[in-house]
CSV table of C-alpha atoms in Angstrom, one decimal:
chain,number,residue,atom,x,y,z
A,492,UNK,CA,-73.0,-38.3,-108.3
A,493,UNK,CA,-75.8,-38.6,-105.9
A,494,UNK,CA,-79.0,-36.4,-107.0
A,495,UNK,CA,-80.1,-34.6,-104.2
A,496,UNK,CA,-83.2,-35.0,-102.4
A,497,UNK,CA,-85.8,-31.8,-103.2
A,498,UNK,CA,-87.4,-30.6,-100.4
A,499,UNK,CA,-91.2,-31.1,-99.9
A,500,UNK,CA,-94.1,-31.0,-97.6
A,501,UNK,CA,-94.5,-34.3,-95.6
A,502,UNK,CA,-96.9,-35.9,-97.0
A,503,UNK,CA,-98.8,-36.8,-93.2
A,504,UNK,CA,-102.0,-34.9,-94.1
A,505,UNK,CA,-101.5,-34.3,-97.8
A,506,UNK,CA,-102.5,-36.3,-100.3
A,507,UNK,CA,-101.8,-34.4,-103.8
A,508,UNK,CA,-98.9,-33.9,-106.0
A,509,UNK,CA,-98.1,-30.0,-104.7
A,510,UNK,CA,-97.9,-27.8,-107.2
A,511,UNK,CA,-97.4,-24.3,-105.2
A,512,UNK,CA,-96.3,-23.5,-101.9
A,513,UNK,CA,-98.5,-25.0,-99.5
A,514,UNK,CA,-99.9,-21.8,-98.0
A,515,UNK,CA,-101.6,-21.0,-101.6
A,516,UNK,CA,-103.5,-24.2,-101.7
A,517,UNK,CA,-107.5,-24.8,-101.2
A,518,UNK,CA,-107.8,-26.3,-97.7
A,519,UNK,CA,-110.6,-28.8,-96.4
A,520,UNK,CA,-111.2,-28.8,-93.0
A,521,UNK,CA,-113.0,-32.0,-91.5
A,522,UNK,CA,-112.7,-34.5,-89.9
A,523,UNK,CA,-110.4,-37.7,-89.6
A,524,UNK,CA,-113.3,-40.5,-90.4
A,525,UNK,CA,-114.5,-41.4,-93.5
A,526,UNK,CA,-117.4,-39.3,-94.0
A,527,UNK,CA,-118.4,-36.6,-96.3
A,528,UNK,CA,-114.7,-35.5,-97.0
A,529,UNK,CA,-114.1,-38.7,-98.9
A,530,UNK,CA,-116.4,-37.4,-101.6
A,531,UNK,CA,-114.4,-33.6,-101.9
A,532,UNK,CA,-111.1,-35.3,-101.4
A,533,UNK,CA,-111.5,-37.8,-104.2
A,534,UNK,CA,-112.9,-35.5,-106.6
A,535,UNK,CA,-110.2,-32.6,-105.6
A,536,UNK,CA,-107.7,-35.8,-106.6
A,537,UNK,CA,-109.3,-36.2,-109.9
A,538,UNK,CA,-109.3,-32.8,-111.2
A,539,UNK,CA,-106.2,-32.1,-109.3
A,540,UNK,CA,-107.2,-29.4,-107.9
A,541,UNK,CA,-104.3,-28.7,-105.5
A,542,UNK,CA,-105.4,-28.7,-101.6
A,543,UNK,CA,-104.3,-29.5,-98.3
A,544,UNK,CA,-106.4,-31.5,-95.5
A,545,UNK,CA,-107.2,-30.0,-91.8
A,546,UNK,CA,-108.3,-32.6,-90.0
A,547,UNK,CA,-110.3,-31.1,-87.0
A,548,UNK,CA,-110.3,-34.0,-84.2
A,549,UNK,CA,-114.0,-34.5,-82.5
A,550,UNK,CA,-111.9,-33.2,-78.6
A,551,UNK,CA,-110.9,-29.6,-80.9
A,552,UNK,CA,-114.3,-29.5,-81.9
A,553,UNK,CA,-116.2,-29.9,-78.6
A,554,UNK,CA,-114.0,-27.7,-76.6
A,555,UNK,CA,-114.7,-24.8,-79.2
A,556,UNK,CA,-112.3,-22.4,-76.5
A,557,UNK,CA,-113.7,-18.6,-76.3
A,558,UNK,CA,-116.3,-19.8,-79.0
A,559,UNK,CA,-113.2,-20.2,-81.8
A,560,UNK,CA,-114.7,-22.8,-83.6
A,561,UNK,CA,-118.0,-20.7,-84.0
A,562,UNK,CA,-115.6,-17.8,-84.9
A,563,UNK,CA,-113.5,-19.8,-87.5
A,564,UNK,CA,-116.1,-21.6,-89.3
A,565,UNK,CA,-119.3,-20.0,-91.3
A,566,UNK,CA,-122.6,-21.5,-90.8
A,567,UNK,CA,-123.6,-23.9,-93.8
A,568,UNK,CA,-127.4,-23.9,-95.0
A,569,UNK,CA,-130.1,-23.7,-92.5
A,570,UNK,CA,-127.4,-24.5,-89.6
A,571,UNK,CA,-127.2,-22.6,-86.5
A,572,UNK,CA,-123.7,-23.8,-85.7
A,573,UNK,CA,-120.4,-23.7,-87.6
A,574,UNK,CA,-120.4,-27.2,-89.6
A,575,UNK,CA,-117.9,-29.1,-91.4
A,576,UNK,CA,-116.5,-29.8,-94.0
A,577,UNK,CA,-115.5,-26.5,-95.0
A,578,UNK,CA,-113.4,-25.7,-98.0
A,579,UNK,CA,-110.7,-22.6,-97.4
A,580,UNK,CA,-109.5,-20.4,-100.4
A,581,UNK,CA,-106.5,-19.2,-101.0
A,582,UNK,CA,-107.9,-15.8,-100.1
A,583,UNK,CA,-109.2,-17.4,-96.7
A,584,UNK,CA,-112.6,-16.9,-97.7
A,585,UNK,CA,-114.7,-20.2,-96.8
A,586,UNK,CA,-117.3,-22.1,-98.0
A,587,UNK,CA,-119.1,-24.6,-96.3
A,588,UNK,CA,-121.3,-27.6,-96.9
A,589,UNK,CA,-120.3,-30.7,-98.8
A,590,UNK,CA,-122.8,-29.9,-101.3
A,591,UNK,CA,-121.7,-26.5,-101.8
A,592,UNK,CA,-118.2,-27.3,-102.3
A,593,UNK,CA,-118.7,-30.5,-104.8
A,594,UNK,CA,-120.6,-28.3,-106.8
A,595,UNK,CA,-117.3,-25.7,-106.8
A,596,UNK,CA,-115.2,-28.1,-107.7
A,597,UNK,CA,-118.0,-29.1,-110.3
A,598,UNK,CA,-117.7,-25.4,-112.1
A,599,UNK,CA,-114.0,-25.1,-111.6
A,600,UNK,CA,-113.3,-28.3,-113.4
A,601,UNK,CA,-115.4,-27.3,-116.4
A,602,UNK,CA,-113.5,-24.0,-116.4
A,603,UNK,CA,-109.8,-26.0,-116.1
A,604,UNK,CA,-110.8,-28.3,-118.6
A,605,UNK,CA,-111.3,-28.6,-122.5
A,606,UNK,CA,-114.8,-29.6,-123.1
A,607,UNK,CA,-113.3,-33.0,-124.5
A,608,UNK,CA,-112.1,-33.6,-120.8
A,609,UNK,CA,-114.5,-35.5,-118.8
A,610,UNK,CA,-113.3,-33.8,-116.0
A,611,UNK,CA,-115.4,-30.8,-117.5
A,612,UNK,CA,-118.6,-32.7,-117.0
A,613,UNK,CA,-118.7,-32.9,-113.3
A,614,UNK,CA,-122.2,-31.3,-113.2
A,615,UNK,CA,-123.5,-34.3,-114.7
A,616,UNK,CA,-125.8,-34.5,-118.2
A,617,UNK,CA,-128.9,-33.7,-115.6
A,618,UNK,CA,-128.1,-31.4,-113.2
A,619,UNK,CA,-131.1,-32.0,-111.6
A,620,UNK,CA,-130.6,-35.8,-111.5
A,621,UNK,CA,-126.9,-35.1,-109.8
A,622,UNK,CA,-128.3,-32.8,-107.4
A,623,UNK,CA,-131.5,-35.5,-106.3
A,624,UNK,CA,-128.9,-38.6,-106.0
A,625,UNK,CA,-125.7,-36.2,-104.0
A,626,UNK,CA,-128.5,-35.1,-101.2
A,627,UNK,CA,-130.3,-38.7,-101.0
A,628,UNK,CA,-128.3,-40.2,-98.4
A,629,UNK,CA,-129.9,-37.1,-96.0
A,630,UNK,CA,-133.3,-36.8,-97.7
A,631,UNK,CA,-136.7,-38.2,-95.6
A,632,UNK,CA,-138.1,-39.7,-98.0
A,633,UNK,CA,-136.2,-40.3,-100.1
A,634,UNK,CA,-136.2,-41.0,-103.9
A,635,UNK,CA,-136.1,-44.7,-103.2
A,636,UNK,CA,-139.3,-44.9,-100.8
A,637,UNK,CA,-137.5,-45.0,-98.1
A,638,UNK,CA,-135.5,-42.8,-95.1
A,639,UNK,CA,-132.1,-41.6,-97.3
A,640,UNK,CA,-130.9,-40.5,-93.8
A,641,UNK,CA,-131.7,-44.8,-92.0
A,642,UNK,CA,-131.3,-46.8,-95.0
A,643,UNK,CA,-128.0,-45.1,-97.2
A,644,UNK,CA,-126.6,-42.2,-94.8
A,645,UNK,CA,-126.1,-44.2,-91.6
A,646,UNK,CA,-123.8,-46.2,-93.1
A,647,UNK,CA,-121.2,-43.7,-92.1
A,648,UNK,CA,-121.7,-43.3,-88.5
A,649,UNK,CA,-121.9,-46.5,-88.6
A,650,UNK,CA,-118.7,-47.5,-89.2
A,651,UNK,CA,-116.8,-44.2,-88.1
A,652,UNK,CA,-118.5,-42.7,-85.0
A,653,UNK,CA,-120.5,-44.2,-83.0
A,654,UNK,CA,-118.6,-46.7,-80.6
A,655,UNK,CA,-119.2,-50.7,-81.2
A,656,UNK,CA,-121.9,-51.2,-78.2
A,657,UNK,CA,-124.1,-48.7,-79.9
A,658,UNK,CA,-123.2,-49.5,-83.7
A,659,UNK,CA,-123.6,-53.1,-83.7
A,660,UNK,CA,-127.5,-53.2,-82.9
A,661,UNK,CA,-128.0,-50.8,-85.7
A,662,UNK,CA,-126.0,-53.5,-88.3
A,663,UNK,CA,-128.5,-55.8,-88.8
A,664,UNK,CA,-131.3,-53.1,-89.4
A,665,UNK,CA,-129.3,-51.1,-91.6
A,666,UNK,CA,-128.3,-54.4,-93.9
A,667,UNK,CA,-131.4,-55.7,-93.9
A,668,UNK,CA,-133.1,-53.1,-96.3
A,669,UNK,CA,-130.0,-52.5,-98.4
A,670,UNK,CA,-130.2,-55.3,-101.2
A,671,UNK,CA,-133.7,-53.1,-102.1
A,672,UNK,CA,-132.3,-49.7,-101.8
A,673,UNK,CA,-129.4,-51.2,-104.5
A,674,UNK,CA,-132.2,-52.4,-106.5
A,675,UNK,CA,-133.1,-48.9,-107.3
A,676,UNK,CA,-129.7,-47.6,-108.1
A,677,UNK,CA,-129.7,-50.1,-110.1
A,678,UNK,CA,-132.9,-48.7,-112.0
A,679,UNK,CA,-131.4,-45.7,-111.9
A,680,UNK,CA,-127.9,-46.0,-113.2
A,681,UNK,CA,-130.4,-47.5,-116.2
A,682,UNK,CA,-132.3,-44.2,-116.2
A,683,UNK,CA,-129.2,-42.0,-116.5
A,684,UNK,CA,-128.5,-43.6,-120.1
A,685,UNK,CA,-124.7,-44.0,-119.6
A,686,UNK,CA,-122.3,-45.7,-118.0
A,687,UNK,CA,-122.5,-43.5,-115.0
A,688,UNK,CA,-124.8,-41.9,-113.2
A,689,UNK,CA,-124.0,-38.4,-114.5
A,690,UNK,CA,-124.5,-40.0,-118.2
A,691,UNK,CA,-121.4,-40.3,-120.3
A,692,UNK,CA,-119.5,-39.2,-118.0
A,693,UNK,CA,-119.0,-39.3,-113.9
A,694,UNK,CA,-120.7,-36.5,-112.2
A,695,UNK,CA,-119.9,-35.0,-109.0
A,696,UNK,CA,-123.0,-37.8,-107.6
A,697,UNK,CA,-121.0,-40.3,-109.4
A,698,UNK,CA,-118.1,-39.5,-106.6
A,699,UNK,CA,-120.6,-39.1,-103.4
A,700,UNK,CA,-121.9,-42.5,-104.2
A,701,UNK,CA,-118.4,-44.4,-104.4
A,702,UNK,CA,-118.1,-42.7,-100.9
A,703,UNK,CA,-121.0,-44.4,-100.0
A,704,UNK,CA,-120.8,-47.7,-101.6
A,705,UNK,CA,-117.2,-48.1,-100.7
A,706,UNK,CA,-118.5,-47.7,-96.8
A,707,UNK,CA,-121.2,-50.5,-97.4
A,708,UNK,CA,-118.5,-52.4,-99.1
A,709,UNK,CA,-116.0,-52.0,-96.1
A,710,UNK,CA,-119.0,-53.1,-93.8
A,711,UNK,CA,-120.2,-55.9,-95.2
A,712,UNK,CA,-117.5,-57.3,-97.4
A,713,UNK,CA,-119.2,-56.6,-101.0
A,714,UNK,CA,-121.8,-59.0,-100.0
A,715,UNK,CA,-124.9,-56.6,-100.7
A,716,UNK,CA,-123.5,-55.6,-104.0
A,717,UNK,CA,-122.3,-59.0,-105.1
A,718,UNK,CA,-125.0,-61.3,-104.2
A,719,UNK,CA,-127.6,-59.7,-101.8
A,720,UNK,CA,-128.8,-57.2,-104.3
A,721,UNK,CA,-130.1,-60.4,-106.5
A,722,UNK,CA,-132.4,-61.9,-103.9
A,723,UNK,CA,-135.8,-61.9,-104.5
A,724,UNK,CA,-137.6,-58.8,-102.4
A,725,UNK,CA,-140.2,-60.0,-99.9
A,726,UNK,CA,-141.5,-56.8,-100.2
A,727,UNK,CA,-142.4,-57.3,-103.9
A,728,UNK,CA,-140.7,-54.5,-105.2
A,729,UNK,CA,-139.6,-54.3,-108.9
A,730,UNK,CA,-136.6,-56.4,-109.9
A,731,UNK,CA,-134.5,-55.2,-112.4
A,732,UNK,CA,-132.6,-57.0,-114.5
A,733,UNK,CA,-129.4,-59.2,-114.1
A,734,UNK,CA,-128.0,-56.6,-117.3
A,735,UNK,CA,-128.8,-54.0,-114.9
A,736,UNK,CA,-127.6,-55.1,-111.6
A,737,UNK,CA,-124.2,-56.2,-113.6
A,738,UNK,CA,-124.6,-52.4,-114.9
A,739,UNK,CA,-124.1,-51.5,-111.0
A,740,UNK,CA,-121.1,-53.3,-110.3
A,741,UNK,CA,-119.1,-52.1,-113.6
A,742,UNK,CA,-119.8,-48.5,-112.3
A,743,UNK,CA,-118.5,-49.1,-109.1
A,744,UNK,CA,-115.3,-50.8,-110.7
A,745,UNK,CA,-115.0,-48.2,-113.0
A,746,UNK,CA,-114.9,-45.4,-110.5
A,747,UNK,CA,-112.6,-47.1,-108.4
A,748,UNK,CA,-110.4,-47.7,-110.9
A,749,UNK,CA,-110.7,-43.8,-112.1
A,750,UNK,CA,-106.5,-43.6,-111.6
A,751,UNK,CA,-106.7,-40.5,-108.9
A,752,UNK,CA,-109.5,-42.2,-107.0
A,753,UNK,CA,-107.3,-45.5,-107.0
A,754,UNK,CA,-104.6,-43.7,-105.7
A,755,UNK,CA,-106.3,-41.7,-103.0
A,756,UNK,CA,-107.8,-45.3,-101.7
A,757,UNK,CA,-105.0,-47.2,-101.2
A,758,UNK,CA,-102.9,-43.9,-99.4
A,759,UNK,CA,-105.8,-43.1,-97.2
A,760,UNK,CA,-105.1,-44.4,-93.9
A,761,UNK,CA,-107.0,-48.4,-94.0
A,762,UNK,CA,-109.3,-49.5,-91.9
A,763,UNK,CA,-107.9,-51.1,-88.1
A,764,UNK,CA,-104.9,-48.0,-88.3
A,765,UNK,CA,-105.8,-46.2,-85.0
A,766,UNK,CA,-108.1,-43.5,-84.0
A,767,UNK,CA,-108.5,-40.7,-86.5
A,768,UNK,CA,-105.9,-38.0,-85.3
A,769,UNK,CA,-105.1,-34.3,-86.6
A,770,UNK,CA,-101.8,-35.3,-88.2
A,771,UNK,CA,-104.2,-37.6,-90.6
A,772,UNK,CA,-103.3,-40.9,-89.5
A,773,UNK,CA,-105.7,-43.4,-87.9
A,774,UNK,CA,-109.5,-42.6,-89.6
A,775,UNK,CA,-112.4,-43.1,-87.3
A,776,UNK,CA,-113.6,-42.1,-83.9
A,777,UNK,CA,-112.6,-44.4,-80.5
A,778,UNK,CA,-113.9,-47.7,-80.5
A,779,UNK,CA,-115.5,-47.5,-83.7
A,780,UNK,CA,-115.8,-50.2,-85.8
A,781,UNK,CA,-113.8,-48.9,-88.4
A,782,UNK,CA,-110.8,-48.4,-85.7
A,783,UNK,CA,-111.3,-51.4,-83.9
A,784,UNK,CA,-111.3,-54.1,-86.8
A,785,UNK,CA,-109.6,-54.4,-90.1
A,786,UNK,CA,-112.0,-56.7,-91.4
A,787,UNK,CA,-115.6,-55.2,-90.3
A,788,UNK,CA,-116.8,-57.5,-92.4
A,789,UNK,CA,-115.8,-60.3,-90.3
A,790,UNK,CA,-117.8,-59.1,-87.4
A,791,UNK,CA,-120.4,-61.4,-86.0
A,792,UNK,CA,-123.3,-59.2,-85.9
A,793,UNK,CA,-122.3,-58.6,-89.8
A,794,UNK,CA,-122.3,-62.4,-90.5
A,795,UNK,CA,-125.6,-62.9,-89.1
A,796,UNK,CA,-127.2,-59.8,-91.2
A,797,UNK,CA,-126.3,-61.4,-94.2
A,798,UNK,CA,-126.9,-64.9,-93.6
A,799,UNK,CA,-130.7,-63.7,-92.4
A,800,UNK,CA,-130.9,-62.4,-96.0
């Protein structure tokens, strides 16, 4: 006999194991590019925390019709407009801000799981540290000397937002300064005493900085991570050393390699799939580089910011 089929949710905009019916689940509202969702996303994966996505395109946004976006969403931290991402309850409370909601999912873990778990260390072995190193891609200055917001951040809009005439000129800026700024995570991961940045085990920084390496990855083909991160600095800044920048790379193979995170990567819609719609396929916003190219790393204005060093 032929085992029937169980009904389930289409997995379009979904990409956990449901547990409960679908209105009971947390919700994260954002939108379709590959932005500060990925972070919440991944680490809802790994402590399977059961959710569902909204993905709010950039027209739904904009309109904002008889001000329901501003009605829907709260304000996040020092904002004077609704923001996004915002994570729904169950109860339909909301809470906004990326921050906010890593660190919820932080707490919750360490209340789901035995203390034996590494899932119950989320907050890190420094909070402090995990707090500094989540915020750095928006901080001015930032911890590594430099603008968090021009040098780490802007890898994301980038890629996802702004359309190719305007995002290729800011390529070879952006690339130029990164083999320094990976220099210092580098240092860092050192500093942190473990094999992550969290310590022994990944922190909820851990999972914003696969986010953001797996961007400059996607941009420039590994090269800065690989290779460009072992040039010599004109600017003489400290070198560590090749135990440390090795150090780097198994991090960023062991996170992606963390079995949820692996998972959620390779179901995610890619990178050339179409503009970023609400039914979750497609990631990116028109004529971005992510939605125009499946290799961005191919691009010419890419080639010739790593060849100049």
């Amino acid at each position: 006999k032929k085992k029937k089929k169980k009904k389930g949710i289409k997995r379009e905009s979904i990409l956990v194991s449901i547990t409960r019916d679908e209105m009971a689940l947390h919700k994260l509202h954002y939108f379709p590019v590959r932005s500060r969702g990925e972070t919440l996303r991944m680490m809802l994966e790994y402590t399977k925390i059961p959710y569902a996505n909204h993905f709010v395109t950039f027209g739904e946004w904009m309109e904002d019709k008889d001000g329901v976006r501003t009605k829907r969403y709260p304000l996040g931290p020092g904002a004077s407009k609704a923001t996004l991402p915002v994570l729904e309850m169950p109860d339909g409370s909301m809470t906004p801000d990326s921050h906010a909601i890593a660190k919820w999912i932080a707490e919750t873990a360490a209340q789901k799981f035995d203390e034996s778990d590494p899932r119950a260390h989320l907050k890190g072995e420094s909070p402090e540290r995990s707090e500094m190193l989540f915020g750095i891609a928006d901080a001015d200055p930032a911890a590594f000397g430099g603008s968090g917001v021009q040098q780490l951040g802007m890898v994301d809009p980038i890629l996802n937002f702004f359309p190719r005439e305007e995002s290729e000129p800011m390529v070879g800026p952006f690339l130029s300064t990164l083999p320094r700024v990976m220099r210092w995570f580098a240092a860092e991961l050192k500093k942190a005493g473990g094999t992550y940045f969290g310590g022994k085990y990944p922190s909820y920084a851990d999972f914003f900085l696969l986010h953001i390496f797996t961007n400059i990855n996607t941009l420039d083909g590994g090269a800065t991570l690989n290779e460009r991160i072992g040039t010599p600095s004109k600017e003489n800044d400290p070198m560590p050393s090749n135990d440390d920048i090795s150090a780097l790379r198994a991090w960023y193979a062991t996170m992606s390699s963390i079995p949820e995170v692996a998972k959620y990567m390779k179901e995610r819609p890619q990178t050339g799939s179409g503009i970023g719609m609400a039914d979750g396929t497609g990631v990116g916003m028109p004529n971005s580089i992510i939605v125009s190219t499946d290799t961005p790393s191919d691009l010419d204005v890419v080639k010739s910011a790593i060849g100049a060093g």
